[in-house]
Tab-separated table of C-alpha atoms in Angstrom:
chain	number	residue	atom	x	y	z
A	8	MET	CA	-10.091	-1.228	-4.630
A	9	SER	CA	-11.554	-0.846	-8.115
A	10	GLU	CA	-9.771	-1.764	-11.343
A	11	PHE	CA	-9.534	2.004	-11.865
A	12	GLU	CA	-7.645	2.491	-8.600
A	13	LYS	CA	-5.372	-0.468	-9.280
A	14	ILE	CA	-4.340	1.108	-12.567
A	15	THR	CA	-3.842	4.610	-11.229
A	16	THR	CA	-1.992	3.656	-8.057
A	17	GLY	CA	-0.300	0.382	-8.935
A	18	MET	CA	-1.530	-1.204	-5.720
A	19	GLY	CA	-3.989	-4.040	-5.549
A	20	GLU	CA	-5.281	-5.550	-2.398
A	21	GLU	CA	-6.478	-8.795	-1.050
A	22	CYS	CA	-9.777	-10.635	-0.868
A	23	GLY	CA	-12.569	-10.847	1.662
A	24	VAL	CA	-14.176	-13.977	3.110
A	25	PHE	CA	-17.415	-14.293	5.048
A	26	GLY	CA	-19.121	-17.386	6.472
A	27	ALA	CA	-22.435	-17.806	8.307
A	28	TYR	CA	-24.095	-20.721	10.101
A	29	ASP	CA	-27.614	-20.308	11.499
A	30	MET	CA	-28.101	-23.079	14.072
A	31	ASP	CA	-31.863	-22.421	14.037
A	32	GLY	CA	-32.149	-23.210	10.328
A	33	GLY	CA	-32.758	-19.719	8.870
A	34	ASP	CA	-31.427	-18.703	5.462
A	35	VAL	CA	-27.988	-17.065	5.651
A	36	ALA	CA	-27.582	-15.737	2.087
A	37	PRO	CA	-28.907	-12.228	2.946
A	38	SER	CA	-26.449	-11.948	5.859
A	39	ILE	CA	-23.580	-13.117	3.649
A	40	TYR	CA	-24.604	-10.549	1.025
A	41	TYR	CA	-24.426	-7.689	3.529
A	42	GLY	CA	-21.212	-9.080	5.008
A	43	LEU	CA	-19.598	-9.079	1.567
A	44	PHE	CA	-20.904	-5.570	0.959
A	45	ALA	CA	-18.966	-4.441	4.041
A	46	LEU	CA	-15.855	-6.196	2.690
A	47	GLN	CA	-16.186	-4.788	-0.834
A	48	HIS	CA	-13.052	-2.660	-0.310
A	49	ARG	CA	-11.019	-5.895	-0.194
A	50	GLY	CA	-11.982	-6.982	-3.703
A	51	GLN	CA	-14.083	-5.513	-6.498
A	52	GLU	CA	-13.341	-7.903	-9.317
A	53	SER	CA	-15.659	-10.803	-8.602
A	54	CYS	CA	-17.779	-12.236	-5.825
A	55	GLY	CA	-19.828	-15.278	-4.929
A	56	ILE	CA	-22.014	-17.007	-2.348
A	57	ALA	CA	-22.488	-20.758	-1.766
A	58	VAL	CA	-25.048	-22.121	0.710
A	59	THR	CA	-26.286	-25.475	1.912
A	60	ASP	CA	-29.094	-26.713	4.154
A	61	THR	CA	-27.723	-28.740	7.075
A	62	TYR	CA	-31.163	-30.265	7.584
A	63	GLY	CA	-31.687	-31.293	3.963
A	64	GLU	CA	-29.908	-33.058	1.124
A	65	ARG	CA	-26.172	-32.657	0.717
A	66	LYS	CA	-26.410	-30.075	-2.033
A	67	ILE	CA	-24.848	-26.633	-2.406
A	68	HIS	CA	-26.591	-23.739	-4.150
A	69	SER	CA	-24.160	-21.143	-5.441
A	70	ARG	CA	-23.937	-18.021	-7.535
A	71	LYS	CA	-20.838	-16.085	-8.497
A	72	GLY	CA	-19.638	-13.761	-11.200
A	73	LEU	CA	-17.502	-10.829	-12.224
A	74	GLY	CA	-18.456	-7.494	-10.708
A	75	LEU	CA	-19.418	-5.830	-7.462
A	76	VAL	CA	-21.682	-7.507	-4.909
A	77	ASN	CA	-24.709	-5.475	-5.967
A	78	GLU	CA	-23.984	-6.223	-9.650
A	79	VAL	CA	-23.796	-10.003	-9.245
A	80	PHE	CA	-26.697	-10.393	-6.791
A	81	ASP	CA	-30.271	-9.127	-6.757
A	82	GLU	CA	-33.261	-9.969	-4.589
A	83	GLU	CA	-34.358	-12.870	-6.778
A	84	SER	CA	-30.931	-14.517	-6.869
A	85	LEU	CA	-30.634	-14.286	-3.081
A	86	GLN	CA	-34.063	-15.899	-2.643
A	87	ASN	CA	-32.845	-18.867	-4.686
A	88	LEU	CA	-29.876	-19.346	-2.345
A	89	THR	CA	-31.689	-21.228	0.422
A	90	GLY	CA	-29.721	-22.751	3.261
A	91	ASN	CA	-28.617	-22.114	6.830
A	92	LEU	CA	-24.876	-22.619	6.241
A	93	GLY	CA	-22.865	-20.698	3.708
A	94	VAL	CA	-19.745	-18.887	2.641
A	95	GLY	CA	-19.105	-15.810	0.526
A	96	HIS	CA	-16.116	-14.172	-1.111
A	97	VAL	CA	-15.080	-10.910	-2.750
A	98	ARG	CA	-12.036	-11.190	-4.953
A	99	TYR	CA	-9.231	-9.075	-6.221
A	100	SER	CA	-6.954	-11.214	-8.374
A	101	THR	CA	-3.550	-11.614	-6.781
A	102	ALA	CA	-2.966	-15.094	-8.218
A	103	GLY	CA	-4.781	-16.144	-11.369
A	104	GLY	CA	-6.317	-13.849	-13.938
A	105	SER	CA	-9.589	-11.960	-13.977
A	106	ARG	CA	-12.116	-14.446	-15.308
A	107	ALA	CA	-15.457	-15.843	-14.194
A	108	GLU	CA	-14.204	-19.354	-13.407
A	109	ASN	CA	-11.692	-17.909	-10.924
A	110	ALA	CA	-14.467	-16.375	-8.820
A	111	MET	CA	-14.982	-17.942	-5.408
A	112	PRO	CA	-16.263	-19.739	-3.381
A	113	LEU	CA	-15.016	-22.917	-5.030
A	114	VAL	CA	-17.517	-25.779	-4.782
A	115	ILE	CA	-16.201	-29.325	-4.924
A	116	ASN	CA	-18.296	-32.480	-5.223
A	117	TYR	CA	-16.379	-35.538	-4.098
A	118	VAL	CA	-16.942	-38.977	-2.610
A	119	LYS	CA	-17.547	-37.670	0.932
A	120	GLY	CA	-20.061	-35.019	-0.136
A	121	VAL	CA	-19.641	-31.368	-1.025
A	122	LEU	CA	-17.162	-28.707	0.088
A	123	ALA	CA	-17.290	-24.950	-0.464
A	124	ILE	CA	-14.135	-22.940	0.159
A	125	ALA	CA	-13.261	-19.232	0.242
A	126	HIS	CA	-9.626	-18.133	0.553
A	127	ASN	CA	-7.853	-14.836	1.171
A	128	GLY	CA	-4.108	-14.908	0.578
A	129	ASN	CA	-1.461	-16.472	-1.638
A	130	LEU	CA	0.420	-19.755	-1.372
A	131	THR	CA	4.170	-19.666	-1.923
A	132	ASN	CA	4.432	-23.357	-2.874
A	133	ALA	CA	1.340	-23.544	-5.090
A	134	ILE	CA	3.312	-24.453	-8.231
A	135	GLU	CA	4.918	-27.538	-6.700
A	136	LEU	CA	1.684	-28.657	-5.069
A	137	ARG	CA	-0.320	-28.244	-8.265
A	138	HIS	CA	2.187	-30.144	-10.378
A	139	GLU	CA	2.187	-32.932	-7.804
A	140	LEU	CA	-1.617	-33.145	-7.983
A	141	GLU	CA	-1.671	-32.997	-11.801
A	142	TYR	CA	0.719	-35.939	-12.021
A	143	THR	CA	-1.636	-37.994	-9.880
A	144	GLY	CA	-4.613	-37.294	-12.126
A	145	ALA	CA	-6.108	-34.065	-10.783
A	146	ILE	CA	-7.899	-31.883	-13.336
A	147	PHE	CA	-8.050	-28.164	-12.566
A	148	GLN	CA	-10.898	-25.872	-13.601
A	149	THR	CA	-9.309	-22.559	-12.513
A	150	THR	CA	-5.925	-20.794	-12.503
A	151	ILE	CA	-6.021	-19.847	-8.815
A	152	ASP	CA	-3.994	-21.344	-5.981
A	153	SER	CA	-7.159	-21.710	-3.878
A	154	GLU	CA	-8.100	-24.755	-5.968
A	155	VAL	CA	-4.892	-26.444	-4.813
A	156	ILE	CA	-6.052	-25.958	-1.202
A	157	ALA	CA	-9.509	-27.333	-2.024
A	158	TYR	CA	-8.020	-30.450	-3.663
A	159	HIS	CA	-5.776	-31.146	-0.700
A	160	ILE	CA	-8.622	-30.778	1.785
A	161	ALA	CA	-10.819	-33.126	-0.294
A	162	ARG	CA	-8.044	-35.718	-0.607
A	163	GLU	CA	-7.159	-35.591	3.068
A	164	ARG	CA	-10.828	-35.970	3.970
A	165	LEU	CA	-10.698	-39.529	2.572
A	166	ASN	CA	-8.170	-40.481	5.260
A	167	VAL	CA	-9.666	-38.861	8.350
A	168	LYS	CA	-12.986	-38.873	10.200
A	169	LYS	CA	-13.580	-35.132	10.450
A	170	ALA	CA	-13.426	-32.305	7.923
A	171	GLU	CA	-11.404	-30.105	10.298
A	172	ASP	CA	-8.713	-32.809	10.445
A	173	ALA	CA	-8.597	-32.728	6.645
A	174	VAL	CA	-8.069	-28.961	6.830
A	175	LYS	CA	-5.262	-29.502	9.337
A	176	ASN	CA	-3.527	-32.099	7.157
A	177	ALA	CA	-3.809	-29.759	4.170
A	178	MET	CA	-2.276	-26.955	6.268
A	179	LYS	CA	0.752	-29.186	6.852
A	180	LYS	CA	1.389	-29.126	3.086
A	181	ILE	CA	0.486	-25.601	2.025
A	182	LYS	CA	2.825	-22.680	2.674
A	183	GLY	CA	2.154	-18.975	2.486
A	184	ALA	CA	-0.694	-16.732	3.560
A	185	TYR	CA	-4.285	-17.824	3.991
A	186	ALA	CA	-7.493	-17.159	5.818
A	187	LEU	CA	-9.934	-19.933	4.927
A	188	VAL	CA	-13.634	-20.457	5.400
A	189	VAL	CA	-14.721	-23.994	4.496
A	190	THR	CA	-18.220	-25.444	4.663
A	191	SER	CA	-18.961	-29.161	4.633
A	192	PRO	CA	-22.553	-30.494	4.693
A	193	ARG	CA	-22.917	-30.008	8.474
A	194	LYS	CA	-20.016	-27.830	9.515
A	195	MET	CA	-18.361	-24.419	9.109
A	196	ILE	CA	-14.577	-24.313	9.506
A	197	GLY	CA	-12.243	-21.334	9.719
A	198	ALA	CA	-8.458	-21.542	9.474
A	199	ARG	CA	-5.695	-18.962	9.588
A	200	ASP	CA	-2.094	-19.441	8.503
A	201	PRO	CA	0.374	-19.919	11.399
A	202	PHE	CA	2.008	-16.523	10.753
A	203	GLY	CA	-1.353	-14.742	10.913
A	204	LEU	CA	-0.597	-12.902	7.670
A	205	LYS	CA	-4.282	-12.671	6.792
A	206	PRO	CA	-6.974	-11.627	9.290
A	207	LEU	CA	-10.020	-13.692	10.296
A	208	CYS	CA	-12.487	-13.188	13.139
A	209	ILE	CA	-15.567	-14.729	14.739
A	210	GLY	CA	-18.929	-13.060	15.320
A	211	LYS	CA	-22.339	-14.044	16.658
A	212	ARG	CA	-25.939	-12.833	16.299
A	213	ASP	CA	-28.545	-14.733	18.295
A	214	ASN	CA	-27.911	-18.347	17.272
A	215	THR	CA	-25.975	-17.534	14.095
A	216	TYR	CA	-22.173	-17.665	13.977
A	217	PHE	CA	-20.039	-15.720	11.525
A	218	LEU	CA	-16.480	-15.860	10.215
A	219	ALA	CA	-15.192	-12.719	8.501
A	220	SER	CA	-12.002	-11.123	7.216
A	221	GLU	CA	-12.759	-7.996	9.242
A	222	SER	CA	-14.869	-7.070	12.241
A	223	CYS	CA	-16.646	-4.331	10.252
A	224	ALA	CA	-18.497	-7.067	8.325
A	225	ILE	CA	-19.811	-8.586	11.556
A	226	SER	CA	-21.090	-5.170	12.639
A	227	ALA	CA	-22.751	-4.752	9.238
A	228	VAL	CA	-24.985	-7.804	9.820
A	229	GLY	CA	-25.910	-6.772	13.350
A	230	GLY	CA	-23.575	-9.293	14.914
A	231	GLU	CA	-21.418	-9.073	17.988
A	232	PHE	CA	-17.664	-9.460	17.641
A	233	VAL	CA	-16.549	-12.518	19.623
A	234	ARG	CA	-12.800	-12.753	18.981
A	235	ASP	CA	-10.119	-13.120	16.337
A	236	VAL	CA	-9.192	-16.539	15.008
A	237	GLU	CA	-5.638	-16.973	16.297
A	238	PRO	CA	-2.720	-17.445	13.872
A	239	GLY	CA	-2.480	-21.175	13.141
A	240	GLU	CA	-5.895	-21.891	14.670
A	241	ILE	CA	-8.568	-24.105	13.133
A	242	VAL	CA	-12.022	-23.350	14.505
A	243	SER	CA	-15.080	-25.470	13.679
A	244	PHE	CA	-18.778	-24.752	14.204
A	245	THR	CA	-21.392	-27.507	14.445
A	246	LYS	CA	-24.797	-27.838	16.103
A	247	HIS	CA	-22.860	-29.155	19.113
A	248	GLY	CA	-20.878	-25.917	19.508
A	249	ILE	CA	-17.456	-24.485	18.692
A	250	LYS	CA	-14.174	-26.382	18.791
A	251	SER	CA	-10.670	-24.973	18.489
A	252	ASP	CA	-7.486	-26.727	17.371
A	253	MET	CA	-4.223	-24.859	18.017
A	254	SER	CA	-1.857	-27.674	17.018
A	255	MET	CA	-0.647	-25.756	13.931
A	256	ALA	CA	0.193	-22.592	15.908
A	257	ILE	CA	3.759	-21.260	16.137
A	258	SER	CA	5.486	-19.052	18.684
A	259	PRO	CA	4.028	-15.526	18.889
A	260	LYS	CA	7.581	-14.268	18.280
A	261	LYS	CA	7.449	-15.789	14.762
A	262	GLN	CA	4.001	-14.464	13.879
A	263	ALA	CA	3.945	-11.979	11.014
A	264	ARG	CA	0.695	-10.153	10.381
A	265	CYS	CA	0.589	-8.029	7.243
A	266	ILE	CA	1.425	-4.507	8.426
A	267	PHE	CA	-0.361	-3.097	5.393
A	268	GLU	CA	-3.708	-4.164	6.841
A	269	TYR	CA	-3.195	-1.419	9.415
A	270	ILE	CA	-1.684	1.119	7.012
A	271	TYR	CA	-4.143	0.718	4.171
A	272	PHE	CA	-6.165	-2.451	3.461
A	273	ALA	CA	-8.526	-2.778	6.403
A	274	ARG	CA	-11.534	-0.553	6.812
A	275	THR	CA	-11.053	2.235	9.341
A	276	ASP	CA	-13.792	0.894	11.633
A	277	SER	CA	-12.255	-2.592	11.907
A	278	THR	CA	-10.233	-4.035	14.774
A	279	ILE	CA	-7.697	-6.746	13.911
A	280	ASP	CA	-5.955	-8.799	16.602
A	281	ASN	CA	-7.057	-6.313	19.268
A	282	VAL	CA	-5.549	-3.359	17.400
A	283	ASN	CA	-8.031	-0.722	16.237
A	284	VAL	CA	-7.265	0.301	12.653
A	285	TYR	CA	-8.336	3.930	13.158
A	286	HIS	CA	-6.088	4.256	16.201
A	287	SER	CA	-3.123	2.664	14.401
A	288	ARG	CA	-3.437	5.214	11.578
A	289	ILE	CA	-3.653	8.102	14.029
A	290	LEU	CA	-0.396	6.828	15.553
A	291	ALA	CA	1.160	6.624	12.081
A	292	GLY	CA	0.307	10.287	11.523
A	293	ASN	CA	1.728	11.180	14.941
A	294	ALA	CA	4.978	9.413	14.033
A	295	LEU	CA	5.232	11.277	10.715
A	296	ALA	CA	4.775	14.622	12.494
A	297	GLU	CA	7.560	13.726	14.930
A	298	SER	CA	9.943	12.551	12.205
A	299	TYR	CA	9.209	15.224	9.598
A	300	PRO	CA	7.974	18.506	11.114
A	301	VAL	CA	7.408	21.401	8.733
A	302	GLU	CA	5.989	24.914	8.837
A	303	ALA	CA	2.637	24.760	7.080
A	304	ASP	CA	-0.917	26.106	7.184
A	305	LEU	CA	-3.012	22.987	6.611
A	306	VAL	CA	-2.776	19.174	6.797
A	307	VAL	CA	-4.843	17.226	4.268
A	308	GLY	CA	-5.212	13.525	3.538
A	309	VAL	CA	-5.632	11.797	0.181
A	310	PRO	CA	-8.991	9.959	0.320
A	311	ASP	CA	-9.636	7.516	1.727
A	312	SER	CA	-6.638	5.821	3.228
A	313	GLY	CA	-4.647	8.991	3.936
A	314	LEU	CA	-7.374	10.798	5.862
A	315	VAL	CA	-6.901	9.302	9.336
A	316	ALA	CA	-3.098	9.501	9.209
A	317	ALA	CA	-3.483	13.159	8.206
A	318	LYS	CA	-5.663	13.694	11.293
A	319	GLY	CA	-2.883	12.142	13.392
A	320	TYR	CA	-0.280	14.410	11.796
A	321	SER	CA	-2.464	17.429	12.530
A	322	GLU	CA	-3.014	16.464	16.168
A	323	LYS	CA	0.692	15.999	16.826
A	324	SER	CA	1.913	19.043	14.874
A	325	GLY	CA	-0.817	21.478	15.870
A	326	ILE	CA	-1.339	22.394	12.203
A	327	PRO	CA	-5.074	22.553	11.358
A	328	TYR	CA	-6.643	19.596	9.556
A	329	GLY	CA	-8.752	20.250	6.452
A	330	MET	CA	-10.525	18.526	3.569
A	331	ALA	CA	-8.847	19.535	0.318
A	332	PHE	CA	-10.382	16.932	-1.997
A	333	HIS	CA	-13.790	15.903	-3.197
A	334	LYS	CA	-13.827	12.225	-4.077
A	335	ASN	CA	-16.196	10.907	-6.718
A	336	SER	CA	-17.598	7.771	-5.075
A	337	TYR	CA	-19.259	6.554	-8.268
A	338	VAL	CA	-16.145	5.593	-10.183
A	339	GLY	CA	-16.585	1.822	-10.025
A	340	ARG	CA	-14.921	-1.113	-11.701
A	341	THR	CA	-16.874	-0.537	-14.936
A	342	PHE	CA	-14.976	2.690	-15.612
A	343	ILE	CA	-12.982	2.535	-18.860
A	344	LYS	CA	-9.506	1.294	-18.044
A	345	PRO	CA	-7.078	4.164	-18.705
A	346	LYS	CA	-3.686	3.614	-20.258
A	347	GLN	CA	-0.503	4.928	-18.658
A	348	SER	CA	-0.731	8.100	-20.755
A	349	GLN	CA	-4.280	8.749	-19.515
A	350	ARG	CA	-3.545	8.540	-15.804
A	351	GLU	CA	-3.613	12.262	-15.206
A	352	SER	CA	-7.174	12.710	-16.494
A	353	SER	CA	-8.184	9.555	-14.653
A	354	VAL	CA	-7.052	10.963	-11.314
A	355	LYS	CA	-9.002	14.159	-11.997
A	356	ILE	CA	-12.176	12.153	-12.512
A	357	LYS	CA	-11.553	10.362	-9.222
A	358	LEU	CA	-10.462	13.387	-7.151
A	359	ASN	CA	-11.113	17.090	-7.410
A	360	VAL	CA	-9.292	19.768	-5.406
A	361	ILE	CA	-11.398	22.292	-3.463
A	362	GLU	CA	-9.614	25.490	-4.482
A	363	GLU	CA	-11.034	27.634	-1.664
A	364	VAL	CA	-9.402	25.338	0.892
A	365	VAL	CA	-5.871	25.279	-0.514
A	366	ARG	CA	-5.409	28.621	-2.289
A	367	GLY	CA	-2.408	30.536	-0.932
A	368	LYS	CA	-1.627	27.896	1.690
A	369	ARG	CA	1.347	25.724	2.543
A	370	ILE	CA	-0.060	22.187	2.492
A	371	VAL	CA	1.050	18.968	4.208
A	372	MET	CA	-0.402	16.146	2.091
A	373	VAL	CA	-0.571	12.727	3.762
A	374	ASP	CA	-1.039	9.482	1.826
A	375	ASP	CA	-0.525	5.791	2.616
A	376	SER	CA	2.072	4.928	-0.041
A	377	ILE	CA	3.906	5.841	-3.212
A	378	VAL	CA	4.143	2.938	-5.642
A	379	ARG	CA	4.969	4.194	-9.129
A	380	GLY	CA	4.734	7.876	-8.234
A	381	THR	CA	2.455	8.846	-11.118
A	382	THR	CA	-0.691	9.436	-9.051
A	383	CYS	CA	1.124	11.377	-6.341
A	384	ALA	CA	2.725	13.658	-8.932
A	385	ASN	CA	-0.656	14.353	-10.532
A	386	ILE	CA	-2.305	15.198	-7.203
A	387	ILE	CA	0.528	17.600	-6.276
A	388	LYS	CA	0.171	19.243	-9.694
A	389	MET	CA	-3.582	19.633	-9.068
A	390	LEU	CA	-2.968	21.205	-5.638
A	391	LYS	CA	-0.459	23.708	-7.015
A	392	LYS	CA	-2.706	24.547	-9.951
A	393	ALA	CA	-5.449	25.284	-7.398
A	394	GLY	CA	-3.151	27.810	-5.735
A	395	ALA	CA	-1.295	25.878	-3.031
A	396	LYS	CA	2.007	27.705	-2.321
A	397	GLU	CA	3.860	24.591	-1.099
A	398	VAL	CA	3.035	20.870	-0.945
A	399	HIS	CA	4.910	18.789	1.629
A	400	VAL	CA	4.249	15.068	1.193
A	401	ARG	CA	4.192	12.654	4.121
A	402	ILE	CA	3.732	8.915	3.520
A	403	SER	CA	2.429	6.643	6.299
A	404	SER	CA	4.451	3.653	5.074
A	405	PRO	CA	8.161	3.196	4.373
A	406	PRO	CA	9.279	3.044	0.700
A	407	PHE	CA	8.243	-0.108	-1.221
A	408	LEU	CA	11.440	-1.909	-2.171
A	409	TYR	CA	10.488	-5.584	-2.493
A	410	PRO	CA	7.600	-7.608	-3.969
A	411	CYS	CA	4.955	-9.301	-1.815
A	412	TYR	CA	4.316	-13.026	-2.248
A	413	PHE	CA	1.453	-13.281	0.239
A	414	GLY	CA	-1.518	-11.769	-1.570
A	415	THR	CA	-0.781	-8.059	-1.861
A	416	ASP	CA	-0.301	-6.949	-5.439
A	417	VAL	CA	2.896	-4.931	-4.978
A	418	PRO	CA	4.352	-4.615	-8.494
A	419	SER	CA	7.726	-5.985	-9.535
A	420	ASN	CA	10.872	-4.120	-8.510
A	421	GLU	CA	11.236	-2.357	-11.855
A	422	GLN	CA	7.862	-0.648	-11.339
A	423	LEU	CA	8.562	0.452	-7.752
A	424	ILE	CA	9.810	4.030	-7.878
A	425	ALA	CA	11.679	3.698	-4.560
A	426	HIS	CA	13.604	0.656	-5.809
A	427	SER	CA	15.686	2.702	-8.234
A	428	HIS	CA	15.463	6.256	-6.846
A	429	THR	CA	16.459	8.021	-3.648
A	430	THR	CA	13.901	9.923	-1.567
A	431	GLU	CA	15.303	13.212	-2.884
A	432	GLU	CA	15.014	11.987	-6.479
A	433	ILE	CA	11.421	10.912	-5.853
A	434	ARG	CA	10.644	14.300	-4.288
A	435	GLU	CA	11.890	16.004	-7.456
A	436	MET	CA	10.028	13.612	-9.740
A	437	ILE	CA	6.661	14.114	-8.019
A	438	GLY	CA	7.134	17.869	-7.608
A	439	ALA	CA	6.860	18.010	-3.810
A	440	ASP	CA	8.520	20.699	-1.699
A	441	SER	CA	9.552	18.028	0.812
A	442	LEU	CA	8.978	14.287	1.198
A	443	GLY	CA	9.044	12.084	4.291
A	444	TYR	CA	8.306	8.355	4.560
A	445	MET	CA	7.364	6.484	7.717
A	446	GLU	CA	10.517	5.274	9.458
A	447	ILE	CA	10.714	1.480	9.543
A	448	GLU	CA	11.435	1.345	13.275
A	449	LYS	CA	8.263	3.342	14.002
A	450	LEU	CA	5.937	0.792	12.384
A	451	LYS	CA	5.848	-1.131	15.655
A	452	ASP	CA	4.202	1.862	17.346
A	453	MET	CA	1.139	1.207	15.191
A	454	VAL	CA	0.581	-2.367	16.408
A	455	GLY	CA	2.244	-2.591	19.819
A	456	ASP	CA	3.534	-6.065	20.664
A	457	LEU	CA	2.063	-7.843	17.633
A	458	GLY	CA	4.473	-9.650	15.342
A	459	TYR	CA	4.138	-8.290	11.810
A	460	CYS	CA	5.505	-8.721	8.283
A	461	ASP	CA	7.179	-5.692	6.702
A	462	ALA	CA	8.994	-7.600	3.945
A	463	CYS	CA	7.784	-5.268	1.172
A	464	PHE	CA	9.864	-2.554	2.877
A	465	THR	CA	12.780	-4.574	4.278
A	466	GLY	CA	13.070	-7.770	2.208
A	467	ASP	CA	12.938	-9.710	5.484
A	468	TYR	CA	10.337	-12.372	4.646
A	469	PRO	CA	8.929	-14.513	7.475
A	470	MET	CA	9.349	-17.673	5.384
A	471	GLU	CA	11.099	-18.881	2.257
A	472	VAL	CA	9.667	-17.190	-0.852
A	473	PRO	CA	9.815	-18.205	-4.535
A	474	GLY	CA	12.149	-15.377	-5.601
A	475	LYS	CA	10.048	-14.632	-8.690
A	476	ASP	CA	6.509	-13.533	-9.467
A	477	ILE	CA	4.213	-16.586	-9.396
A	478	SER	CA	0.873	-14.741	-9.446
A	479	LEU	CA	0.080	-15.804	-13.042
A	480	ALA	CA	1.939	-19.114	-13.000
A	481	PHE	CA	-1.128	-21.119	-14.047
A	482	GLU	CA	-2.389	-18.790	-16.759
């Protein structure tokens, strides 16, 4: 999501991690570049790549900066990143501000060598852990919670023989959501929080192994999807093969994957924990058609995240599916940041209604969420101005009522329209002819037997949470 989209919708997303280890000694930076490109939807604020040569000196070459992957890297910079083991990251700031020093991967030089770390997620006990480290002499260079993880791994490494044991000991202290990719001089390590809140998977191409936030990134580099990293699993890759440690795992009944990965965050062509994202969104649309039928002429989706759910609504209802919007794909993060008063014109630059499609028709408009309500109201206004007779809104998630502490930038309660208004009040405010949200009990249809977190809708958090916004605690 671009800064533009964050401002106009109120929703920010997560981050993307990608690791690569070529056992034959080839350079991995180009693969990491293309892997990050495929994960660009998970973060458009900053990015970085750090590589090392497992056959050479214990040195890491890295480059990172603010901007999109193709803005930070060019052919020359990739050629300078020589090494057969590396990690990359795309970032959207959920904890810590938007500044160059907060870009990842973090590279740490310490007595045992060098570590590079990329992290997707948010810690819930980062404040306590950071204060504890500061009082024992730690000096922090960033305002992100990922540096707390890096410090703990480095410290634990002094007490154990293997880097993966240091990761495990750090996991015993950190709480919250995380998918980690860590590289030491001769090893690539992946770790996923015990609840499985953040996704992480393994891929392979010839003799190169990959770790990625989503399977679409493995496909992008010509790799073959191997499997997901299990919640609570630590997986390590060395020249001797792959090892798995499940000692941090919890009961599957307690696992709590972020349901919003399936509703919105993940790319449509990804599969997470054996659930295909496209299929889950089709099922969401089916559920909306069952819960909120309406007489209409056309079902349309708001690009991009509403399109597949709209297809599902159409299939179940028998109402034809159409494309009512043209999306300008070239509105990137460099677009001038609009103020609240400028949101309407901003949406028009992003989306344009195709009048011929909607004129004189009763429209069912499907989208993934309503956060503040401003964008939805503007799109409905655009549809009606283009001649739509009626606009019936269907949302493939329940109403947002509670903040997220695990790495999704759901605004505070005061900014959530559903927190202080009924569905009927929201319908009036956005100008819709009818409004239906996904029913909470139907979320499980999207993911089958998987345990998931729906705390932003229910307030039922899978673990103890801070009770206040800690995203900028270190600023």
